[in-house]
Amino acid sequence: MATFEQFCTDNYGPVAQALGWALGSRELGSEAADEAFARAFERWTKVEDMDNSAGWVYRVGLNWGRRRQWRRGREIELLSSRRPREHHEDSFSDPDLAAAVSELPMKLRSVVVARMILDYSEAETANVLGISPGTVKSRLHRGLTKLRQLLGDTYVSQSGDHE
Amino acid sequence: MSELESRFRQAADADQLDQPSIGAITDRGTVRARNRQIAGGAVTAAVLAVGVFGVAPRLGNSSEVVDVADGTISVQLTDDNTGDTLVSFDDTEGTIGGELASSEDTATDDQDRAQGIGAVIVDQPRLCFSASGGEATLEIAANDDGGSSVQVLEFSEDAQVSDGEASFRGDGVIEGSMLEAVGRYGGGDGAEAADTTRLYTFTVDPLTATVDDMVYRFAACADR
């Protein structure tokens, strides 16, 4: 059994990074990771026995971050009567890609990030997000297709050519 | 590896994060655990007060989070200003008065919804009211993390004077009045509760919420 400290050392970075991508903000991703890992610690005897403890933390952080975004957005909305906007500009090394990811609906985004950033298999992604492997495959395909459309010219310039 | 995958990989490599302070995380988790432990008794007392006196506890500047976790209900009230947990209570089904919804709605075959968890009707919604006014939020979450997910109902002082109707917003938020629901629940029996539960019977996808999802999870709950 890994200790919580070892679990944290091994998984905090990837999970926080993935949360940053999924939530459109590295800062919020770190906050969400802090909260999610604290919850993991709180329930460690249960979490450590999970098939994918880090995946659970990812999901918890994702949910927590979404709620935080909603609250922040709601505050802004109430104050300014404008719809909340997600922010995706904070210090990603590839801001165009981050911006494109943030344009995806969360259902697609969470799958894309799990597969592309966390490098989870389809089965792992399905398990973590509580959806079927077929749904993972479908959402990944739709997500990547949409990303390619969104990236357009920047995709060409960064990657050299289209797939 | 596709070009897009390469680009993700490059970005991931470039965006490495520093290691966190594990001590800070464990401290935070310890505080959370302690708060939950302390809070359990407080909610029990509040629930007993409702049962004995029929009086809705007024918990002041607080909001409630209701979590659904594999058949259990967790109620948590947090201070709106500080975020501190005032009270929380886990595994409340049958204790705090959580009632499973019954509905004519049926689940769809939509694969995306096949993992429905089920909405819970909390028949002690009084716990969620903020006596000091302002805005409070009732949340139902669909995983066992003790929090998280999408806000599904919010209400304000203004809303409390309306007629108890709920309305759906495109972003998955249900807005509605609570005052009538409070009254009904105050002396409510099962039938009355069922009559008003639509205010509370939403469901949430852990990531996004749609009205359809809500209906489905409502139904899923009834099947449990």
CSV table of C-alpha atoms in Angstrom, one decimal:
chain,number,residue,atom,x,y,z
A,1,MET,CA,0.0,0.0,0.0
A,2,ALA,CA,1.3,3.4,-0.9
A,3,THR,CA,1.4,6.0,1.7
A,4,PHE,CA,-0.6,9.1,1.1
A,5,GLU,CA,2.6,11.1,0.9
A,6,GLN,CA,3.9,8.8,-1.9
A,7,PHE,CA,0.6,8.9,-3.6
A,8,CYS,CA,0.7,12.7,-3.5
A,9,THR,CA,4.2,12.9,-4.7
A,10,ASP,CA,3.5,10.6,-7.6
A,11,ASN,CA,0.2,12.0,-8.7
A,12,TYR,CA,-0.2,15.6,-7.7
A,13,GLY,CA,1.6,17.1,-10.7
A,14,PRO,CA,-0.2,15.2,-13.4
A,15,VAL,CA,-3.6,15.5,-11.8
A,16,ALA,CA,-3.2,19.2,-11.1
A,17,GLN,CA,-2.1,19.8,-14.6
A,18,ALA,CA,-5.0,17.8,-16.0
A,19,LEU,CA,-7.4,19.8,-13.9
A,20,GLY,CA,-5.8,23.0,-15.2
A,21,TRP,CA,-6.5,22.0,-18.7
A,22,ALA,CA,-10.0,20.7,-18.0
A,23,LEU,CA,-10.9,23.8,-16.0
A,24,GLY,CA,-9.2,26.3,-18.3
A,25,SER,CA,-7.0,27.7,-15.7
A,26,ARG,CA,-3.7,26.4,-14.2
A,27,GLU,CA,-4.4,28.3,-11.0
A,28,LEU,CA,-7.8,26.9,-10.6
A,29,GLY,CA,-6.4,23.5,-11.5
A,30,SER,CA,-4.0,23.7,-8.6
A,31,GLU,CA,-6.7,24.8,-6.2
A,32,ALA,CA,-8.9,22.0,-7.3
A,33,ALA,CA,-6.0,19.5,-6.9
A,34,ASP,CA,-5.3,20.8,-3.4
A,35,GLU,CA,-8.9,20.4,-2.4
A,36,ALA,CA,-9.2,17.0,-4.1
A,37,PHE,CA,-6.1,15.6,-2.5
A,38,ALA,CA,-7.2,16.9,0.9
A,39,ARG,CA,-10.4,14.9,0.4
A,40,ALA,CA,-8.4,11.9,-0.6
A,41,PHE,CA,-6.4,12.2,2.6
A,42,GLU,CA,-9.5,12.6,4.6
A,43,ARG,CA,-10.8,9.3,3.2
A,44,TRP,CA,-7.5,7.7,2.5
A,45,THR,CA,-8.3,4.2,3.8
A,46,LYS,CA,-11.1,4.1,1.2
A,47,VAL,CA,-9.3,5.9,-1.6
A,48,GLU,CA,-6.1,3.9,-1.4
A,49,ASP,CA,-8.1,0.8,-2.2
A,50,MET,CA,-9.7,2.2,-5.3
A,51,ASP,CA,-8.6,0.8,-8.7
A,52,ASN,CA,-7.6,4.3,-9.8
A,53,SER,CA,-7.1,6.6,-6.8
A,54,ALA,CA,-5.6,9.3,-8.9
A,55,GLY,CA,-8.5,9.1,-11.2
A,56,TRP,CA,-10.9,9.6,-8.4
A,57,VAL,CA,-9.0,12.6,-7.3
A,58,TYR,CA,-9.1,13.9,-10.9
A,59,ARG,CA,-12.9,13.6,-10.9
A,60,VAL,CA,-13.3,15.1,-7.5
A,61,GLY,CA,-11.1,18.0,-8.5
A,62,LEU,CA,-13.0,18.4,-11.7
A,63,ASN,CA,-16.3,18.6,-9.9
A,64,TRP,CA,-15.0,20.9,-7.2
A,65,GLY,CA,-13.5,23.2,-9.9
A,66,ARG,CA,-16.7,23.3,-11.8
A,67,ARG,CA,-18.6,24.3,-8.8
A,68,ARG,CA,-16.1,27.0,-8.0
A,69,GLN,CA,-16.3,28.3,-11.5
A,70,TRP,CA,-20.0,28.3,-11.3
A,71,ARG,CA,-19.9,30.3,-8.1
A,72,ARG,CA,-17.4,32.8,-9.4
A,73,GLY,CA,-19.3,33.1,-12.6
A,74,ARG,CA,-22.5,33.6,-10.8
A,75,GLU,CA,-21.0,36.3,-8.7
A,76,ILE,CA,-19.8,38.1,-11.8
A,77,GLU,CA,-23.1,37.6,-13.4
A,78,LEU,CA,-25.0,39.1,-10.5
A,79,LEU,CA,-22.7,42.0,-10.4
A,80,SER,CA,-22.4,42.8,-14.1
A,81,SER,CA,-25.4,41.1,-15.6
A,82,ARG,CA,-23.1,39.3,-18.0
A,83,ARG,CA,-22.8,35.7,-18.5
A,84,PRO,CA,-19.9,34.1,-16.8
A,85,ARG,CA,-16.9,33.3,-18.9
A,86,GLU,CA,-14.3,30.7,-18.4
A,87,HIS,CA,-10.7,31.9,-18.3
A,88,HIS,CA,-8.1,30.0,-20.1
A,89,GLU,CA,-5.3,32.5,-20.6
A,90,ASP,CA,-3.3,32.0,-17.6
A,91,SER,CA,0.2,30.8,-18.5
A,92,PHE,CA,-0.4,27.7,-20.6
A,93,SER,CA,2.6,26.9,-22.7
A,94,ASP,CA,0.3,26.4,-25.7
A,95,PRO,CA,-2.4,29.0,-25.1
A,96,ASP,CA,-4.1,28.3,-28.5
A,97,LEU,CA,-4.5,24.6,-27.6
A,98,ALA,CA,-5.7,25.5,-24.1
A,99,ALA,CA,-8.2,28.0,-25.5
A,100,ALA,CA,-9.5,25.4,-27.9
A,101,VAL,CA,-9.8,22.8,-25.2
A,102,SER,CA,-11.8,25.2,-23.1
A,103,GLU,CA,-14.2,25.6,-26.0
A,104,LEU,CA,-15.2,22.0,-25.8
A,105,PRO,CA,-18.3,21.0,-23.8
A,106,MET,CA,-17.2,19.6,-20.4
A,107,LYS,CA,-18.3,16.1,-21.3
A,108,LEU,CA,-15.9,16.1,-24.2
A,109,ARG,CA,-13.2,18.1,-22.4
A,110,SER,CA,-13.0,15.8,-19.4
A,111,VAL,CA,-12.4,12.8,-21.7
A,112,VAL,CA,-9.9,14.5,-23.9
A,113,VAL,CA,-7.9,15.7,-20.9
A,114,ALA,CA,-8.0,12.3,-19.3
A,115,ARG,CA,-6.8,10.7,-22.4
A,116,MET,CA,-4.3,13.3,-23.7
A,117,ILE,CA,-2.9,14.8,-20.5
A,118,LEU,CA,-3.3,12.0,-18.0
A,119,ASP,CA,-2.7,9.4,-20.6
A,120,TYR,CA,-5.4,7.2,-19.3
A,121,SER,CA,-6.6,4.3,-21.4
A,122,GLU,CA,-10.2,4.2,-22.6
A,123,ALA,CA,-11.0,1.8,-19.9
A,124,GLU,CA,-9.4,3.9,-17.2
A,125,THR,CA,-11.1,7.0,-18.5
A,126,ALA,CA,-14.4,5.3,-18.5
A,127,ASN,CA,-13.9,4.1,-15.0
A,128,VAL,CA,-12.8,7.4,-13.7
A,129,LEU,CA,-15.6,9.4,-15.3
A,130,GLY,CA,-18.3,6.8,-14.7
A,131,ILE,CA,-19.1,6.4,-18.4
A,132,SER,CA,-18.8,3.4,-20.7
A,133,PRO,CA,-15.7,2.8,-22.8
A,134,GLY,CA,-17.8,3.3,-25.9
A,135,THR,CA,-18.8,6.7,-24.7
A,136,VAL,CA,-15.2,7.5,-24.0
A,137,LYS,CA,-14.3,6.6,-27.6
A,138,SER,CA,-17.2,8.6,-29.0
A,139,ARG,CA,-16.4,11.6,-26.9
A,140,LEU,CA,-12.8,11.5,-27.6
A,141,HIS,CA,-13.4,11.3,-31.3
A,142,ARG,CA,-15.8,14.2,-31.2
A,143,GLY,CA,-13.5,16.2,-29.0
A,144,LEU,CA,-10.4,15.8,-31.1
A,145,THR,CA,-12.4,16.5,-34.3
A,146,LYS,CA,-13.7,19.7,-32.7
A,147,LEU,CA,-10.2,20.6,-31.6
A,148,ARG,CA,-8.8,20.2,-35.0
A,149,GLN,CA,-11.6,22.5,-36.4
A,150,LEU,CA,-11.0,25.0,-33.7
A,151,LEU,CA,-7.3,25.1,-34.0
A,152,GLY,CA,-7.3,25.6,-37.7
A,153,ASP,CA,-4.3,27.7,-38.7
A,154,THR,CA,-2.5,27.4,-35.4
A,155,TYR,CA,-2.8,23.7,-35.6
A,156,VAL,CA,-1.0,23.8,-38.9
A,157,SER,CA,1.6,26.2,-37.7
A,158,GLN,CA,2.5,24.3,-34.6
A,159,SER,CA,2.4,20.8,-35.9
A,160,GLY,CA,3.7,21.3,-39.3
A,161,ASP,CA,0.9,19.8,-41.2
A,162,HIS,CA,-2.6,18.4,-40.8
A,163,GLU,CA,-3.3,14.9,-39.9
B,1,MET,CA,1.0,9.3,-32.1
B,2,SER,CA,-1.1,11.8,-33.9
B,3,GLU,CA,0.0,15.4,-34.4
B,4,LEU,CA,-2.6,16.6,-32.0
B,5,GLU,CA,-1.5,14.0,-29.4
B,6,SER,CA,2.1,15.3,-29.8
B,7,ARG,CA,1.0,18.8,-29.2
B,8,PHE,CA,-0.8,17.8,-26.1
B,9,ARG,CA,2.3,15.9,-24.9
B,10,GLN,CA,4.6,18.8,-25.6
B,11,ALA,CA,2.3,21.1,-23.7
B,12,ALA,CA,2.0,18.7,-20.8
B,13,ASP,CA,5.8,18.4,-20.6
B,14,ALA,CA,6.2,22.2,-20.7
B,15,ASP,CA,3.5,22.8,-18.1
B,16,GLN,CA,4.9,20.7,-15.3
B,17,LEU,CA,3.8,21.9,-11.9
B,18,ASP,CA,5.8,22.2,-8.7
B,19,GLN,CA,5.2,19.6,-6.1
B,20,PRO,CA,2.7,20.8,-3.5
B,21,SER,CA,3.2,21.0,0.2
B,22,ILE,CA,2.0,17.6,1.2
B,23,GLY,CA,1.8,18.8,4.8
B,24,ALA,CA,-0.6,21.6,3.8
B,25,ILE,CA,-2.8,19.1,2.0
B,26,THR,CA,-2.8,16.6,4.9
B,27,ASP,CA,-3.6,19.4,7.3
B,28,ARG,CA,-6.5,20.5,5.2
B,29,GLY,CA,-7.8,17.0,5.0
B,30,THR,CA,-7.4,16.6,8.8
B,31,VAL,CA,-9.4,19.7,9.4
B,32,ARG,CA,-12.1,18.6,7.0
B,33,ALA,CA,-12.4,15.2,8.8
B,34,ARG,CA,-12.5,16.9,12.2
B,35,ASN,CA,-15.2,19.3,11.0
B,36,ARG,CA,-17.3,16.5,9.7
B,37,GLN,CA,-17.0,14.6,12.9
B,38,ILE,CA,-18.0,17.5,15.0
B,39,ALA,CA,-20.8,18.5,12.7
B,40,GLY,CA,-22.5,15.2,12.8
B,41,GLY,CA,-23.9,15.7,16.2
B,42,ALA,CA,-25.0,19.2,15.5
B,43,VAL,CA,-27.1,18.1,12.6
B,44,THR,CA,-28.6,15.2,14.5
B,45,ALA,CA,-29.7,17.7,17.1
B,46,ALA,CA,-31.1,19.9,14.4
B,47,VAL,CA,-33.0,17.1,12.9
B,48,LEU,CA,-34.3,16.0,16.2
B,49,ALA,CA,-35.5,19.5,16.8
B,50,VAL,CA,-37.4,19.5,13.6
B,51,GLY,CA,-39.0,16.2,14.5
B,52,VAL,CA,-39.9,17.1,18.0
B,53,PHE,CA,-41.0,20.7,17.5
B,54,GLY,CA,-41.8,20.9,13.9
B,55,VAL,CA,-39.7,23.9,13.6
B,56,ALA,CA,-37.3,24.5,10.8
B,57,PRO,CA,-33.9,25.1,12.2
B,58,ARG,CA,-32.5,28.4,11.1
B,59,LEU,CA,-28.9,28.2,10.5
B,60,GLY,CA,-28.2,31.7,9.6
B,61,ASN,CA,-25.6,32.6,7.2
B,62,SER,CA,-25.2,29.2,5.6
B,63,SER,CA,-25.9,27.2,2.6
B,64,GLU,CA,-26.5,23.6,2.2
B,65,VAL,CA,-24.8,21.0,0.1
B,66,VAL,CA,-26.6,17.8,-0.4
B,67,ASP,CA,-24.5,15.0,-1.8
B,68,VAL,CA,-25.7,11.8,-3.1
B,69,ALA,CA,-23.3,8.9,-2.9
B,70,ASP,CA,-24.4,5.5,-3.8
B,71,GLY,CA,-27.6,5.7,-1.9
B,72,THR,CA,-26.4,7.7,1.0
B,73,ILE,CA,-27.1,11.4,1.6
B,74,SER,CA,-24.7,13.8,2.9
B,75,VAL,CA,-25.9,17.1,4.1
B,76,GLN,CA,-23.4,19.8,4.7
B,77,LEU,CA,-23.9,23.4,5.6
B,78,THR,CA,-21.2,25.9,5.1
B,79,ASP,CA,-20.7,29.4,6.2
B,80,ASP,CA,-21.2,31.5,3.1
B,81,ASN,CA,-18.6,34.0,4.2
B,82,THR,CA,-15.8,31.8,5.4
B,83,GLY,CA,-16.5,28.6,3.7
B,84,ASP,CA,-16.3,26.8,7.0
B,85,THR,CA,-18.4,23.8,7.5
B,86,LEU,CA,-21.0,24.5,10.1
B,87,VAL,CA,-22.6,21.1,10.1
B,88,SER,CA,-22.5,18.0,8.0
B,89,PHE,CA,-24.0,14.7,8.1
B,90,ASP,CA,-23.4,11.5,6.2
B,91,ASP,CA,-25.3,8.4,5.5
B,92,THR,CA,-28.5,10.1,6.4
B,93,GLU,CA,-30.9,8.0,4.4
B,94,GLY,CA,-33.7,7.1,6.7
B,95,THR,CA,-32.2,9.3,9.5
B,96,ILE,CA,-32.4,12.8,8.3
B,97,GLY,CA,-35.4,12.0,6.3
B,98,GLY,CA,-34.1,11.5,2.9
B,99,GLU,CA,-36.7,10.2,0.6
B,100,LEU,CA,-36.1,8.6,-2.7
B,101,ALA,CA,-38.1,10.1,-5.5
B,102,SER,CA,-40.8,8.3,-7.2
B,103,SER,CA,-41.6,9.3,-10.7
B,104,GLU,CA,-43.3,8.1,-13.8
B,105,ASP,CA,-40.4,9.2,-15.8
B,106,THR,CA,-38.3,6.4,-17.1
B,107,ALA,CA,-34.7,6.1,-17.8
B,108,THR,CA,-33.6,6.3,-21.4
B,109,ASP,CA,-31.3,4.0,-23.1
B,110,ASP,CA,-28.9,6.7,-23.7
B,111,GLN,CA,-25.5,5.2,-23.0
B,112,ASP,CA,-24.3,8.5,-21.6
B,113,ARG,CA,-26.8,8.2,-18.9
B,114,ALA,CA,-26.4,4.6,-18.1
B,115,GLN,CA,-24.4,5.5,-15.1
B,116,GLY,CA,-27.2,7.4,-13.4
B,117,ILE,CA,-26.8,7.7,-9.7
B,118,GLY,CA,-30.1,8.9,-8.6
B,119,ALA,CA,-31.5,12.0,-7.2
B,120,VAL,CA,-32.6,12.2,-3.7
B,121,ILE,CA,-35.4,14.2,-2.3
B,122,VAL,CA,-34.5,15.5,1.0
B,123,ASP,CA,-37.6,15.9,3.0
B,124,GLN,CA,-36.0,18.2,5.5
B,125,PRO,CA,-35.3,21.0,3.1
B,126,ARG,CA,-35.6,23.4,6.0
B,127,LEU,CA,-32.1,22.6,6.8
B,128,CYS,CA,-31.0,24.5,3.7
B,129,PHE,CA,-32.6,27.8,4.4
B,130,SER,CA,-30.7,30.8,5.3
B,131,ALA,CA,-32.6,32.8,7.8
B,132,SER,CA,-30.4,35.8,7.2
B,133,GLY,CA,-31.6,36.0,3.7
B,134,GLY,CA,-29.3,36.5,0.8
B,135,GLU,CA,-28.7,33.7,-1.5
B,136,ALA,CA,-28.1,30.1,-0.7
B,137,THR,CA,-27.5,27.2,-2.9
B,138,LEU,CA,-28.6,23.7,-2.7
B,139,GLU,CA,-26.4,21.3,-4.5
B,140,ILE,CA,-26.7,17.7,-5.3
B,141,ALA,CA,-23.6,15.9,-6.2
B,142,ALA,CA,-23.3,12.5,-7.8
B,143,ASN,CA,-20.2,11.0,-6.4
B,144,ASP,CA,-18.8,10.1,-3.1
B,145,ASP,CA,-16.3,12.9,-2.7
B,146,GLY,CA,-18.4,14.7,-0.1
B,147,GLY,CA,-19.0,17.6,-2.4
B,148,SER,CA,-18.6,18.8,-5.9
B,149,SER,CA,-20.8,18.8,-8.9
B,150,VAL,CA,-23.2,21.1,-10.3
B,151,GLN,CA,-25.4,23.6,-8.5
B,152,VAL,CA,-29.0,22.8,-9.2
B,153,LEU,CA,-31.1,25.0,-7.2
B,154,GLU,CA,-30.7,28.4,-5.8
B,155,PHE,CA,-33.0,30.6,-4.0
B,156,SER,CA,-33.1,34.0,-2.5
B,157,GLU,CA,-35.3,36.0,-0.3
B,158,ASP,CA,-37.2,37.2,-3.3
B,159,ALA,CA,-37.8,33.7,-4.5
B,160,GLN,CA,-39.2,32.6,-1.2
B,161,VAL,CA,-42.3,34.7,-1.6
B,162,SER,CA,-43.3,33.1,-4.9
B,163,ASP,CA,-45.5,30.2,-5.4
B,164,GLY,CA,-43.1,27.3,-5.3
B,165,GLU,CA,-42.7,26.8,-8.9
B,166,ALA,CA,-39.4,25.9,-10.3
B,167,SER,CA,-38.0,26.8,-13.6
B,168,PHE,CA,-35.2,25.4,-15.6
B,169,ARG,CA,-32.4,27.4,-16.9
B,170,GLY,CA,-30.3,26.4,-19.8
B,171,ASP,CA,-27.2,25.9,-17.8
B,172,GLY,CA,-28.7,23.3,-15.7
B,173,VAL,CA,-29.7,25.5,-12.8
B,174,ILE,CA,-33.1,25.2,-11.4
B,175,GLU,CA,-34.4,28.3,-9.9
B,176,GLY,CA,-37.5,28.2,-7.8
B,177,SER,CA,-39.1,29.3,-4.7
B,178,MET,CA,-38.8,27.6,-1.4
B,179,LEU,CA,-41.2,29.2,0.9
B,180,GLU,CA,-44.2,27.0,0.0
B,181,ALA,CA,-42.0,24.0,0.1
B,182,VAL,CA,-41.0,24.9,3.5
B,183,GLY,CA,-44.6,25.0,4.6
B,184,ARG,CA,-45.5,21.8,3.1
B,185,TYR,CA,-42.5,20.0,4.4
B,186,GLY,CA,-43.1,21.5,7.8
B,187,GLY,CA,-46.1,19.3,8.3
B,188,GLY,CA,-45.7,17.2,5.3
B,189,ASP,CA,-46.5,13.6,4.9
B,190,GLY,CA,-45.3,11.5,2.1
B,191,ALA,CA,-47.9,12.7,-0.3
B,192,GLU,CA,-47.2,16.3,0.4
B,193,ALA,CA,-43.6,15.7,0.1
B,194,ALA,CA,-44.1,14.1,-3.2
B,195,ASP,CA,-46.1,17.1,-4.3
B,196,THR,CA,-43.3,19.4,-3.7
B,197,THR,CA,-40.3,17.4,-4.5
B,198,ARG,CA,-40.1,18.6,-8.0
B,199,LEU,CA,-38.4,21.5,-6.6
B,200,TYR,CA,-35.7,19.3,-5.4
B,201,THR,CA,-35.7,16.5,-7.8
B,202,PHE,CA,-33.0,17.3,-10.1
B,203,THR,CA,-30.1,15.4,-10.9
B,204,VAL,CA,-26.8,16.2,-12.0
B,205,ASP,CA,-24.4,14.8,-14.2
B,206,PRO,CA,-21.1,15.2,-12.3
B,207,LEU,CA,-19.9,17.4,-15.1
B,208,THR,CA,-22.8,19.0,-16.7
B,209,ALA,CA,-26.4,19.1,-16.0
B,210,THR,CA,-29.3,19.0,-18.4
B,211,VAL,CA,-33.0,18.8,-17.7
B,212,ASP,CA,-33.0,15.4,-19.3
B,213,ASP,CA,-30.3,14.1,-17.1
B,214,MET,CA,-32.3,15.4,-14.1
B,215,VAL,CA,-35.4,13.5,-15.1
B,216,TYR,CA,-33.4,10.4,-15.7
B,217,ARG,CA,-31.7,10.4,-12.4
B,218,PHE,CA,-34.9,11.1,-10.7
B,219,ALA,CA,-36.2,7.9,-12.3
B,220,ALA,CA,-33.1,6.0,-11.5
B,221,CYS,CA,-33.5,6.9,-7.9
B,222,ALA,CA,-37.0,5.5,-7.8
B,223,ASP,CA,-35.6,2.2,-9.0
B,224,ARG,CA,-33.1,1.9,-6.3
